[in-house]
Amino acid sequence: MSLDPEDLRVGASYEAARGDARAAAIELRRRRRIDLGDLISVVFESRETLAAAAEEALRAERIEDREWVRGEAGKFALLLPPPGGLAASLFVEVADAAEMASVLSELDGIAGSIHLEIDGSPCPAAAVAPGPVAEGAAPVACLRFELTPSQREAWTEGARVLLRAAHPRYSVSTELSDEQRAAIAADLMPSSPGQRR
């Protein structure tokens, strides 16, 4: 899977397509967003979600120079899911921005407590440094999930999938809906020849 700078629209080309592109990106992220209780959400990233975020970041920074575009594409590409695995952005959502620091302090280490449970089989997340931000809330952490072949097979065949946080101050689990599970399962499918993944 790659995120090629040539595939990113900038300037007038992105502005012309932005309305439809943003609507499609919002819908895609909606299907890939899992709420873990009231404070945390996890968005499973794909090439498409990251390309949309990169285009918005390039627009916000008014970047059109191809070398700068290449640099931004490289930053976002670091967040692509690993082969056979998944990547996600973890967000802490607090209504009052003044409370954010204390909530983050209370939830210190939350990223390390996140894991998937696929048909009863645990798959812990590995936390990596937060990535670039397009607009809106910044992720607290980026997560990678390395699934075993049997976990991938179970997921793509419709097994029950839970996302859990097992932090001493925040313990919660959410079962993925059929729509969420199917949207994310596409990332676990092998690429066909010529398809960018």
Tab-separated table of C-alpha atoms in Angstrom, residues 17-171:
chain	number	residue	atom	x	y	z
A	17	ALA	CA	-13.341	18.526	-6.347
A	18	ARG	CA	-13.309	19.491	-2.662
A	19	GLY	CA	-17.050	19.459	-1.967
A	20	ASP	CA	-17.553	15.932	-3.248
A	21	ALA	CA	-14.182	14.766	-1.902
A	22	ARG	CA	-14.951	15.968	1.626
A	23	ALA	CA	-18.426	14.414	1.588
A	24	ALA	CA	-16.931	11.070	0.509
A	25	ALA	CA	-14.144	11.309	3.117
A	26	ILE	CA	-16.602	12.117	5.913
A	27	GLU	CA	-18.744	9.114	5.001
A	28	LEU	CA	-15.693	6.845	4.770
A	29	ARG	CA	-14.414	7.959	8.187
A	30	ARG	CA	-17.886	7.558	9.695
A	31	ARG	CA	-17.900	3.863	8.777
A	32	ARG	CA	-14.378	3.428	10.155
A	33	ARG	CA	-14.855	5.319	13.439
A	34	ILE	CA	-15.403	3.342	16.641
A	35	ASP	CA	-16.490	5.156	19.799
A	36	LEU	CA	-14.977	3.693	22.956
A	37	GLY	CA	-17.175	5.149	25.657
A	38	ASP	CA	-17.673	8.899	26.017
A	39	LEU	CA	-14.056	10.062	25.811
A	40	ILE	CA	-12.275	8.026	23.162
A	41	SER	CA	-12.785	7.328	19.497
A	42	VAL	CA	-10.607	5.276	17.193
A	43	VAL	CA	-10.589	5.788	13.424
A	44	PHE	CA	-9.161	2.936	11.374
A	45	GLU	CA	-7.092	4.526	8.631
A	46	SER	CA	-6.798	3.483	4.997
A	47	ARG	CA	-5.047	4.839	1.949
A	48	GLU	CA	-8.240	6.747	1.129
A	49	THR	CA	-8.679	8.331	4.579
A	50	LEU	CA	-5.036	9.375	4.662
A	51	ALA	CA	-5.092	10.774	1.113
A	52	ALA	CA	-8.143	12.869	2.033
A	53	ALA	CA	-6.425	14.131	5.188
A	54	ALA	CA	-3.247	14.912	3.233
A	55	GLU	CA	-5.194	16.901	0.634
A	56	GLU	CA	-6.875	18.942	3.368
A	57	ALA	CA	-3.518	19.559	5.080
A	58	LEU	CA	-1.975	20.684	1.781
A	59	ARG	CA	-4.931	22.997	1.197
A	60	ALA	CA	-4.741	24.456	4.717
A	61	GLU	CA	-1.025	25.133	4.296
A	62	ARG	CA	-1.487	26.336	0.688
A	63	ILE	CA	1.146	23.896	-0.553
A	64	GLU	CA	1.354	23.235	-4.297
A	65	ASP	CA	5.096	22.763	-4.842
A	66	ARG	CA	5.636	19.105	-5.873
A	67	GLU	CA	8.607	18.615	-3.528
A	68	TRP	CA	6.591	19.883	-0.560
A	69	VAL	CA	3.675	17.687	-1.649
A	70	ARG	CA	6.071	14.720	-1.754
A	71	GLY	CA	7.209	15.514	1.795
A	72	GLU	CA	3.640	15.718	3.112
A	73	ALA	CA	2.696	12.491	1.325
A	74	GLY	CA	5.673	10.828	3.008
A	75	LYS	CA	4.508	11.939	6.458
A	76	PHE	CA	0.996	10.602	5.920
A	77	ALA	CA	2.324	7.385	4.335
A	78	LEU	CA	3.964	6.526	7.665
A	79	LEU	CA	0.436	6.030	9.029
A	80	LEU	CA	-0.619	3.494	6.373
A	81	PRO	CA	-1.675	0.086	7.686
A	82	PRO	CA	1.082	-2.533	7.632
A	83	PRO	CA	0.610	-5.461	5.217
A	84	GLY	CA	-2.046	-7.752	6.679
A	85	GLY	CA	-2.560	-5.400	9.608
A	86	LEU	CA	-4.491	-2.310	10.571
A	87	ALA	CA	-3.608	1.254	11.532
A	88	ALA	CA	-5.776	3.654	13.501
A	89	SER	CA	-5.776	7.125	15.022
A	90	LEU	CA	-6.847	7.417	18.656
A	91	PHE	CA	-8.655	10.590	19.702
A	92	VAL	CA	-9.588	11.837	23.167
A	93	GLU	CA	-12.697	13.989	22.936
A	94	VAL	CA	-13.486	16.487	25.664
A	95	ALA	CA	-16.257	19.076	25.359
A	96	ASP	CA	-14.368	21.705	27.374
A	97	ALA	CA	-10.899	22.373	25.942
A	98	ALA	CA	-9.783	23.639	29.364
A	99	GLU	CA	-10.205	20.095	30.717
A	100	MET	CA	-8.094	18.431	28.019
A	101	ALA	CA	-4.776	18.552	29.910
A	102	SER	CA	-6.214	16.962	33.053
A	103	VAL	CA	-8.056	14.276	31.056
A	104	LEU	CA	-4.893	13.443	29.097
A	105	SER	CA	-2.956	13.243	32.359
A	106	GLU	CA	-5.561	10.910	33.852
A	107	LEU	CA	-5.524	8.731	30.736
A	108	ASP	CA	-1.730	8.643	30.407
A	109	GLY	CA	-0.769	5.393	28.703
A	110	ILE	CA	-4.244	4.779	27.269
A	111	ALA	CA	-2.852	3.903	23.824
A	112	GLY	CA	-0.986	0.934	25.278
A	113	SER	CA	-4.216	-0.431	26.739
A	114	ILE	CA	-6.093	-0.642	23.436
A	115	HIS	CA	-6.631	-3.995	21.782
A	116	LEU	CA	-8.903	-5.784	19.377
A	117	GLU	CA	-10.574	-9.064	20.160
A	118	ILE	CA	-11.332	-11.039	17.014
A	119	ASP	CA	-13.544	-14.066	17.575
A	120	GLY	CA	-12.187	-14.175	21.144
A	121	SER	CA	-8.527	-13.866	20.090
A	122	PRO	CA	-6.705	-10.758	21.434
A	123	CYS	CA	-4.713	-8.470	19.152
A	124	PRO	CA	-2.916	-5.700	21.088
A	125	ALA	CA	-2.218	-2.312	19.569
A	126	ALA	CA	1.295	-0.963	19.286
A	127	ALA	CA	1.310	2.793	19.822
A	128	VAL	CA	3.382	4.987	17.529
A	129	ALA	CA	3.908	8.742	17.640
A	130	PRO	CA	0.947	10.840	16.495
A	131	GLY	CA	0.995	11.735	12.853
A	132	PRO	CA	0.283	14.904	10.915
A	133	VAL	CA	-2.982	16.747	11.397
A	134	ALA	CA	-5.231	18.006	8.623
A	135	GLU	CA	-7.896	19.834	10.580
A	136	GLY	CA	-9.932	19.301	13.701
A	137	ALA	CA	-8.784	17.311	16.710
A	138	ALA	CA	-5.245	15.996	16.776
A	139	PRO	CA	-4.805	12.284	17.453
A	140	VAL	CA	-3.349	11.369	20.836
A	141	ALA	CA	-1.667	8.341	19.304
A	142	CYS	CA	-1.478	6.285	16.182
A	143	LEU	CA	-2.020	2.569	16.646
A	144	ARG	CA	-0.912	-0.461	14.667
A	145	PHE	CA	-2.490	-3.873	14.922
A	146	GLU	CA	-0.550	-6.896	13.620
A	147	LEU	CA	-3.161	-9.581	12.960
A	148	THR	CA	-2.352	-13.262	12.656
A	149	PRO	CA	-3.495	-15.098	9.521
A	150	SER	CA	-6.276	-16.780	11.515
A	151	GLN	CA	-7.434	-13.403	12.895
A	152	ARG	CA	-7.513	-11.929	9.375
A	153	GLU	CA	-9.493	-14.900	8.105
A	154	ALA	CA	-11.951	-14.743	11.010
A	155	TRP	CA	-12.451	-10.985	10.515
A	156	THR	CA	-13.076	-11.237	6.782
A	157	GLU	CA	-15.498	-14.131	7.340
A	158	GLY	CA	-17.648	-12.023	9.681
A	159	ALA	CA	-16.402	-12.993	13.147
A	160	ARG	CA	-17.373	-10.902	16.164
A	161	VAL	CA	-14.868	-8.059	16.644
A	162	LEU	CA	-14.514	-5.980	19.806
A	163	LEU	CA	-12.362	-2.920	20.403
A	164	ARG	CA	-11.301	-2.567	24.037
A	165	ALA	CA	-9.543	-0.114	26.319
A	166	ALA	CA	-8.194	-1.750	29.483
A	167	HIS	CA	-6.736	1.281	31.260
A	168	PRO	CA	-6.885	1.453	35.091
A	169	ARG	CA	-8.986	4.641	34.837
A	170	TYR	CA	-10.870	3.863	31.646
A	171	SER	CA	-12.038	0.355	30.863
